[in-house]
XYZ file of C-alpha atoms in Angstrom:
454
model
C 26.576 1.028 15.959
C 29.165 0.846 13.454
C 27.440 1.470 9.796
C 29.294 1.951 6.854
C 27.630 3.936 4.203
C 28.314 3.334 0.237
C 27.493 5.825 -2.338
C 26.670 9.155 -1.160
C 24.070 11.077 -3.726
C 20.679 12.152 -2.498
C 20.099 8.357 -0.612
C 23.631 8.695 0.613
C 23.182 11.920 2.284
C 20.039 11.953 3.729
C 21.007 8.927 5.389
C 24.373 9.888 6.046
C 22.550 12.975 8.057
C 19.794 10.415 9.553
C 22.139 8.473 10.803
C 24.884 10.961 11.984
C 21.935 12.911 14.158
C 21.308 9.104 15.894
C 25.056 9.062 16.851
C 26.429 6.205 15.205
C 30.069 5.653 14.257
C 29.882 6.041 10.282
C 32.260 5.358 7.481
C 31.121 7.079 4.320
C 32.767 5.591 1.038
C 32.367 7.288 -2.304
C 34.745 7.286 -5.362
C 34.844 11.508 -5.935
C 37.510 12.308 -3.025
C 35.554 15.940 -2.845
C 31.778 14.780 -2.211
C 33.930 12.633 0.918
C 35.142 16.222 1.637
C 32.152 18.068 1.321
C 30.216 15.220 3.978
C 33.264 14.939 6.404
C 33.296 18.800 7.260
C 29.465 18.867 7.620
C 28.908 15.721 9.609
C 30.560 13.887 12.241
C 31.753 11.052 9.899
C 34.850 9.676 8.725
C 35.628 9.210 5.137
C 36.832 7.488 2.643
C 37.759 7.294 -1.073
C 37.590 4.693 -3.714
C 35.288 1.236 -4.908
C 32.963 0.458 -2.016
C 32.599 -2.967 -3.567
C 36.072 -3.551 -3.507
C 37.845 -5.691 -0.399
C 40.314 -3.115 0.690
C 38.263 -0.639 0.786
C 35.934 -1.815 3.228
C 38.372 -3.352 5.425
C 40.257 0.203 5.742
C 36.371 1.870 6.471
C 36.354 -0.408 10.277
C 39.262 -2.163 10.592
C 37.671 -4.282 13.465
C 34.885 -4.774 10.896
C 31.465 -2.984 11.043
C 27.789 -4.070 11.823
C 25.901 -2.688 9.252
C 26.836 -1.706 5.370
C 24.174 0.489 3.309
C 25.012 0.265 -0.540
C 22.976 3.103 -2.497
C 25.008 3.876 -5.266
C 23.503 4.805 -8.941
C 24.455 1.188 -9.799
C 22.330 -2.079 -8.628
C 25.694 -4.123 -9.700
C 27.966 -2.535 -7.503
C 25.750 -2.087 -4.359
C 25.142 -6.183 -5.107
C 29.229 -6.847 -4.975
C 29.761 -4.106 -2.243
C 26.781 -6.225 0.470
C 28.591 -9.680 -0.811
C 32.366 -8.309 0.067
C 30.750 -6.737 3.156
C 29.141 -10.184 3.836
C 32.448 -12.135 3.169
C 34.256 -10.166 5.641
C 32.016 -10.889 8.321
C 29.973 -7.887 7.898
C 26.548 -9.403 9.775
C 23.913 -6.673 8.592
C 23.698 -5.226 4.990
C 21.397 -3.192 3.081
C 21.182 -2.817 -0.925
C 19.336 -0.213 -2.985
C 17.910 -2.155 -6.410
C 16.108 0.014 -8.755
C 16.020 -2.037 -11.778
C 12.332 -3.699 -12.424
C 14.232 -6.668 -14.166
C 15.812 -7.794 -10.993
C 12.230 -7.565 -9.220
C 11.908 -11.455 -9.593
C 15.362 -11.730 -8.319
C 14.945 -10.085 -5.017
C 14.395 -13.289 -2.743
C 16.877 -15.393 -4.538
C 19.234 -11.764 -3.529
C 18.139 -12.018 -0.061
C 18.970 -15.340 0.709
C 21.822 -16.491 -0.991
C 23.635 -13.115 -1.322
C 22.833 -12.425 2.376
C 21.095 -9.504 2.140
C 19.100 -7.870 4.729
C 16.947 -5.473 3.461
C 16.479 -4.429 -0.471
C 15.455 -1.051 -0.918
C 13.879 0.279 -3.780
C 13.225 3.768 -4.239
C 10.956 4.397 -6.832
C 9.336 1.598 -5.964
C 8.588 2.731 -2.326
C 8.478 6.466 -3.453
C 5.631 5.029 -6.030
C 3.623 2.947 -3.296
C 3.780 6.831 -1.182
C 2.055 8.570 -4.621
C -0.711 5.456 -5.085
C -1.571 5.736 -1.234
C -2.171 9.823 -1.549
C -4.228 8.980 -4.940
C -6.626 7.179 -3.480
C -7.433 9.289 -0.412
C -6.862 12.693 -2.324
C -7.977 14.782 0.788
C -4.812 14.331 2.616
C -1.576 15.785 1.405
C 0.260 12.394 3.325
C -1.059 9.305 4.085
C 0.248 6.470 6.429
C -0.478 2.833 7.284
C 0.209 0.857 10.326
C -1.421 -2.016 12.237
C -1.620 -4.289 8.667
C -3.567 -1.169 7.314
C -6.134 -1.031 9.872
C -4.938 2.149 11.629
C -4.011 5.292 9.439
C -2.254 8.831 9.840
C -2.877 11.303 7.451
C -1.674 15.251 6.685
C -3.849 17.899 6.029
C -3.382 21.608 6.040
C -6.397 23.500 7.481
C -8.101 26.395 4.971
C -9.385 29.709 6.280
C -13.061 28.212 6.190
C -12.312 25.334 7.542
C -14.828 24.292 10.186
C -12.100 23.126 12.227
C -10.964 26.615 12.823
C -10.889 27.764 16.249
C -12.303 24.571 18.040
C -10.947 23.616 21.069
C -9.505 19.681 20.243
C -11.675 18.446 23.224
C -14.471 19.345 21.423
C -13.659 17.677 18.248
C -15.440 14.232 18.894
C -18.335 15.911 20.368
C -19.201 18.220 17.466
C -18.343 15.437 14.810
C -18.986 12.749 16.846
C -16.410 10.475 15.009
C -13.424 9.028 16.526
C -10.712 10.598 15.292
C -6.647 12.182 17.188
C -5.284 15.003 16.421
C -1.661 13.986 17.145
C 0.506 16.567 15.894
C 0.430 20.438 14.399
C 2.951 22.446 12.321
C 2.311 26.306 12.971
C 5.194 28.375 10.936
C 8.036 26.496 12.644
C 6.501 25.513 15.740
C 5.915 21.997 16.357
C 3.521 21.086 18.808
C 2.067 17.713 20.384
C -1.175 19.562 21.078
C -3.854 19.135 24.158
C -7.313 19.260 24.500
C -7.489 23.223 24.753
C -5.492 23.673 21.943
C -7.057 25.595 19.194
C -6.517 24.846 15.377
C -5.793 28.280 13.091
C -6.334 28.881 9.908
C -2.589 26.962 7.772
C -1.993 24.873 10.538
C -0.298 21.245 8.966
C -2.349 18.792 10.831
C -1.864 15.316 11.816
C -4.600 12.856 11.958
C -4.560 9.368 13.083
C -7.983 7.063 13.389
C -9.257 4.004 11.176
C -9.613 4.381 7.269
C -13.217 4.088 7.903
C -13.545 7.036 10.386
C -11.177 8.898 8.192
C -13.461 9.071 5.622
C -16.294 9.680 7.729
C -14.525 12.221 9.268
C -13.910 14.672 5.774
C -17.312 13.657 4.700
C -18.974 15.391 7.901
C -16.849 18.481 7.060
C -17.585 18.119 3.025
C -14.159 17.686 2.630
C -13.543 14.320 1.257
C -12.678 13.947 -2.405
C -13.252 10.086 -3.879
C -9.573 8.216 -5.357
C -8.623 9.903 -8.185
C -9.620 7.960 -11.242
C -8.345 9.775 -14.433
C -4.688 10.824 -13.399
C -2.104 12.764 -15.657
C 1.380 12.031 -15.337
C 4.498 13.919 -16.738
C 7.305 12.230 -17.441
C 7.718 8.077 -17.999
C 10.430 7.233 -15.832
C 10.821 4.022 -13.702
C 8.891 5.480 -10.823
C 6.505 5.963 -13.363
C 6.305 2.438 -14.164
C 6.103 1.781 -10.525
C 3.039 4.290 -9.733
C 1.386 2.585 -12.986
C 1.871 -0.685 -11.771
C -0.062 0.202 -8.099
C -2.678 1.882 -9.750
C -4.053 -0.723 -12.297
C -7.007 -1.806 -9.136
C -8.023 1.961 -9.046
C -7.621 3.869 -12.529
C -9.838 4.332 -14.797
C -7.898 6.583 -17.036
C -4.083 7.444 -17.138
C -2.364 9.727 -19.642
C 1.505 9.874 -19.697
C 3.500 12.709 -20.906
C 7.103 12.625 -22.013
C 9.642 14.066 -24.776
C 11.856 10.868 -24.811
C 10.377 8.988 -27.430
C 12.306 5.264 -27.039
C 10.572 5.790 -23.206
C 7.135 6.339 -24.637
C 7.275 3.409 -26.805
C 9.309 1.350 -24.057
C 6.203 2.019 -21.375
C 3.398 2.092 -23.884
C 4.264 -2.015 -24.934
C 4.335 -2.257 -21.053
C 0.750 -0.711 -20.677
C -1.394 -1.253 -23.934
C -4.389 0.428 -21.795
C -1.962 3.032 -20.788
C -2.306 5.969 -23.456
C 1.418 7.216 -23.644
C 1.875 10.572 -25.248
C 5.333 12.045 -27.181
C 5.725 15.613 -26.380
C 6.546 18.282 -24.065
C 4.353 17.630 -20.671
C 5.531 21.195 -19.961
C 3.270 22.935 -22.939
C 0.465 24.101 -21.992
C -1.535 23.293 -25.178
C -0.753 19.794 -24.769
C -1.818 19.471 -21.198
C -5.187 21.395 -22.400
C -5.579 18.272 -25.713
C -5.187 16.031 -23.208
C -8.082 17.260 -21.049
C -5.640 18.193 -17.900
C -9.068 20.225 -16.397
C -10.882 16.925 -16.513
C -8.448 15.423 -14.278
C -8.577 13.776 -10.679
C -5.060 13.843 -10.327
C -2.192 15.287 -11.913
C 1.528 13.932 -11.231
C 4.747 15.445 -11.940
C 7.410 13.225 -12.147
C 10.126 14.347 -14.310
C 14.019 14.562 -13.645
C 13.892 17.992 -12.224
C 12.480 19.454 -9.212
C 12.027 22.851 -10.952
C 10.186 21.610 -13.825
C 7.954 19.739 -11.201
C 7.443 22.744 -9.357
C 6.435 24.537 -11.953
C 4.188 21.929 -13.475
C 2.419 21.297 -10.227
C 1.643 25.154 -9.687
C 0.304 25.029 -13.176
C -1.982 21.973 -12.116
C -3.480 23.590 -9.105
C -5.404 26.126 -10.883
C -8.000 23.695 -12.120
C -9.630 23.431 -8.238
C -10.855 19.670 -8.103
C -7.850 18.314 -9.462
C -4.843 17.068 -6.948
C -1.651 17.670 -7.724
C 1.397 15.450 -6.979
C 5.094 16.267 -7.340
C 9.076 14.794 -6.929
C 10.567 16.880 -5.458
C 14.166 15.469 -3.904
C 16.336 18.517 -3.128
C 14.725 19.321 0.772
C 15.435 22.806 0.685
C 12.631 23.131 -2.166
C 10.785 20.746 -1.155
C 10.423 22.371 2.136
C 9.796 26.119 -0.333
C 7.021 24.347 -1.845
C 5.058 22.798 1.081
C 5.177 25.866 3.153
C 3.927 28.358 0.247
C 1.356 25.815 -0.965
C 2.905 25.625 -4.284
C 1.899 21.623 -4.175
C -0.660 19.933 -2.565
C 1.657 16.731 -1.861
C 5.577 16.610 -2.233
C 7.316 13.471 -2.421
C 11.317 12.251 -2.385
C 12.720 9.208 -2.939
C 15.975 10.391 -0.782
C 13.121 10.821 2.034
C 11.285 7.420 1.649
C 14.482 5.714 1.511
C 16.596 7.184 4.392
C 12.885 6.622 6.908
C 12.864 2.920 5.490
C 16.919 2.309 6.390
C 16.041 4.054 9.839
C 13.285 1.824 10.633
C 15.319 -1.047 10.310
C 18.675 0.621 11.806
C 16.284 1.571 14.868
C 14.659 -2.193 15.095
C 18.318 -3.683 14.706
C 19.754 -1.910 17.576
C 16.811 -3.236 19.455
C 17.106 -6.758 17.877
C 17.436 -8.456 21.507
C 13.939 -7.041 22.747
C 10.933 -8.352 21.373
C 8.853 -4.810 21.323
C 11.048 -3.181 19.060
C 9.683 -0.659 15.906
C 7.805 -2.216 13.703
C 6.879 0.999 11.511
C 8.173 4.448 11.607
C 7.194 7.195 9.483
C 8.956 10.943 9.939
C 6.576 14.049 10.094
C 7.070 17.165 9.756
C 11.156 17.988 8.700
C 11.646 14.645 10.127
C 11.089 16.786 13.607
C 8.438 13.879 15.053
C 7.810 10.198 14.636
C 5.301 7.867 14.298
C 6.240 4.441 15.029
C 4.363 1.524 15.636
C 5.205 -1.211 18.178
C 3.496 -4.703 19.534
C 3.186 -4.968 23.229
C 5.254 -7.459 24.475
C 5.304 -9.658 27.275
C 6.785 -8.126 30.751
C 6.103 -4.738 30.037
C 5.319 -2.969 33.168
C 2.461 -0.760 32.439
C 0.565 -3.876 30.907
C -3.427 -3.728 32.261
C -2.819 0.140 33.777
C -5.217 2.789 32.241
C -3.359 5.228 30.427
C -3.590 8.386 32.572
C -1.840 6.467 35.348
C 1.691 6.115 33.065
C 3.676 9.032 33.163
C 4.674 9.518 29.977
C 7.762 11.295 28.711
C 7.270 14.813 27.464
C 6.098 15.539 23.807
C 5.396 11.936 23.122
C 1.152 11.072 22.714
C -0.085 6.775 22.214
C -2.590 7.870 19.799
C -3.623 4.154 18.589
C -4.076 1.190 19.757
C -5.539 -2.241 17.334
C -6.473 -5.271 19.465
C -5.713 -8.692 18.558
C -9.247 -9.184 16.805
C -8.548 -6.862 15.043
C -10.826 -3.657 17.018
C -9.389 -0.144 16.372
C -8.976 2.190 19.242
C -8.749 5.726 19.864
C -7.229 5.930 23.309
C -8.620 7.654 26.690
C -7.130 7.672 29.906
C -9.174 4.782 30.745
C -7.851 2.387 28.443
C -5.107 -0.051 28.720
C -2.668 -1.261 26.828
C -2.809 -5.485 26.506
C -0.214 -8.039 25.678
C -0.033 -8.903 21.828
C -2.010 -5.242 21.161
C -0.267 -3.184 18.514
C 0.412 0.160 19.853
C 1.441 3.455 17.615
C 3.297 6.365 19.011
C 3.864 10.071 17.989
C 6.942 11.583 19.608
C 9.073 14.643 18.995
C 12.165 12.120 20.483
C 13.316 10.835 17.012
C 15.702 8.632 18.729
C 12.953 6.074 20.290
C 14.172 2.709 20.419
C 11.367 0.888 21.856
C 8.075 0.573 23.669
C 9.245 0.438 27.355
C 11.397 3.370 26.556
C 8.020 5.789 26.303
C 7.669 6.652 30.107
C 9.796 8.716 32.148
């Protein structure tokens, strides 16, 4: 598919790389000639410099005109102009990233008369990712598909875990719940495990069932931890206002940190019940005023990865209290989750690039009718989750499972009914027209359900 890409900072990048891995013919355009350098030499792209909301421009990116542009530029305006020139020219497909809150009531008037696709927000998603951890604080991820009825969460197993050393075919039998273990990161070994497959002690887990067995599931091992109620957060940036704004059914008590005092005053006439403090979140005799031991949650969410780092390895000390951090450069990001410096890392350049990918992926598939209708990236982006519906025609339709030869390191690992029923599969079970079906592969190119057997 021919995609052109606008704007290449973090967002630009990772999608850039996303997309570049998938094998699509990209044009990057960005107005500083040497970050088009930089990209060109590292991926298989062609480049080029100047306005990427300006005519010329895009007409020199795919002279024969393109199917897809992605604006994600620092400014709303120009990724706005850039989808309407693309839109003008006959580009059929385009993508905008809108961060500002203000143009939140805008966004279907944007979608329909500007001709957008798809309007990403970042800290808005990124946000949505933090709330969803907060509330189930005993996974370091947490996932929805199936309208919320079927859920995959991360968890990294402890040296006492209970877990340690059983054989996965045992798992249901010892804890009688019904609960998959669908994937495991050992070191830098991925593995789409098997019944005789034996968890260790730091093993990154992945665990898919229904919320309700999920929680059952940690309270049998006397490892669940109820939603975290009195959160902490550093730094009152627009995420910020985002994460505040999905919290207000859950909190009981939030405390906001930051040293910008027009930004304290801006989000405290926002959130009267918010209490909104001026000073340095990174002192420790502040955090200790403000009762940071008494805390369900603490959330670091200021401009710089270090300074989140650092805050959320001063957070973890105080034992019941989970910790929460931004973290967009991948290379610490990945530093922090494999020493345990953080019990959850998020980026916005991640959220965004796996929310463009789901709909690149679906749009290349736009002619079949059991295309992706989530996808979530595990583990480096190394294996996918992705949820489909079963479609008409499908030829494995009413076969139990262990008669479909499936390709290799791919696992169904949930099925929801049409009424609604949540379903761990067997090999007995079959897969039904209109059923919603999700998949964990280490293929990160999957297209679509028929595509799964060999």
């Amino acid at each position: 598919m021919r995609i052109v890409v606008v704007g290449l900072g973090k967002v630009g990048r990772a999608l850039t790389a996303q997309l570049a891995a998938e094998e699509h013919d990209i044009v990057v355009i960005d107005q500083n000639p040497e970050i088009i350098d930089n990209i060109v030499n590292i991926y298989d792209v062609r480049g080029v410099a100047g306005n990427g909301g300006c005519y010329a421009v895009q007409k020199e990116a795919f002279e024969e005109g393109a199917d897809l542009l992605i604006a994600t530029t620092s400014s709303d305006e120009t990724n706005i102009l850039a989808c309407l020139v693309a839109k003008k020219i006959g580009t059929p497909h385009t993508i905008a990233r809108i961060r500002n809150p203000e143009y939140e009531r805008q966004l279907r008037f944007m979608r329909d008369d500007l001709g957008l696709s798809m309007v990403i927000n970042p800290e808005k998603a990124t946000a949505r990712e933090i709330a969803r951890v907060l509330r189930f604080p005993s996974a370091i991820k947490r996932e929805q598909f199936c309208r919320q009825r079927f859920e995959l969460v991360e968890y990294r197993v402890g040296p006492d875990n209970p877990l340690v050393g059983m054989p996965l075919a045992d798992l249901y039998r010892n804890i009688r719940v019904k609960i998959l273990v669908c994937a495991v990161a050992r070191g830098q070994e991925t593995i789409i495990p098997s019944g005789t497959f034996e968890l260790q002690a730091g093993d990154k887990i992945y665990l898919t069932a229904s919320p309700r067995d999920l929680e059952t599931f940690f309270r049998k091992l006397n490892l669940f931890k109820e939603r975290a109620n009195n959160i902490m957060i550093v730094g009152a940036s627009r995420m910020t206002y985002y994460l505040i704004k999905e919290l207000q059914d859950v909190q009981k008590r939030v405390a906001v940190i930051d040293s910008n005092m027009s930004r304290c005053q801006d989000l405290s006439e926002k959130f009267p019940g918010v209490l909104v403090i001026h000073g340095d979140g990174a002192d420790s005799e502040l955090l200790s005023e403000e009762h940071i031991d008494e805390m369900d949650a603490f959330v670091a969410l200021t401009g710089l990865d270090e300074t989140n780092i650092i805050l959320a390895m001063y957070a973890q000390q105080f034992n019941s209290c989970k910790v929460v951090a931004k973290i967009n450069r991948a290379s610490f990001a990945d530093l922090a989750a494999a020493n345990n410096l953080v019990d959850s890392v998020v980026s916005t350049a991640a959220v965004t690039s796996e929310a463009i990918a789901r709909y690149v992926r679906a749009m290349q598939n736009s002619f079949e009718s059991d295309n992706i209708k989530t996808l979530h990236r595990l583990i480096s982006g190394r294996v996918e989750a992705l949820e489909f519906n079963v479609s008409p025609g499908l030829p494995f339709i009413g076969k139990p499972l262990k008669s479909i030869t499936l390709k290799d390191g791919l696992l169904i690992v949930g099925i929801v009914r049409r009424g609604g029923e949540t379903v761990i599969p067997s090999g007995d079970d079959v897969l039904a027209e209109g059923d919603d079906v999700v998949v964990v592969t280490t293929d990160t190119t999957l297209h679509a359900l028929r595509d799964i057997v060999k």
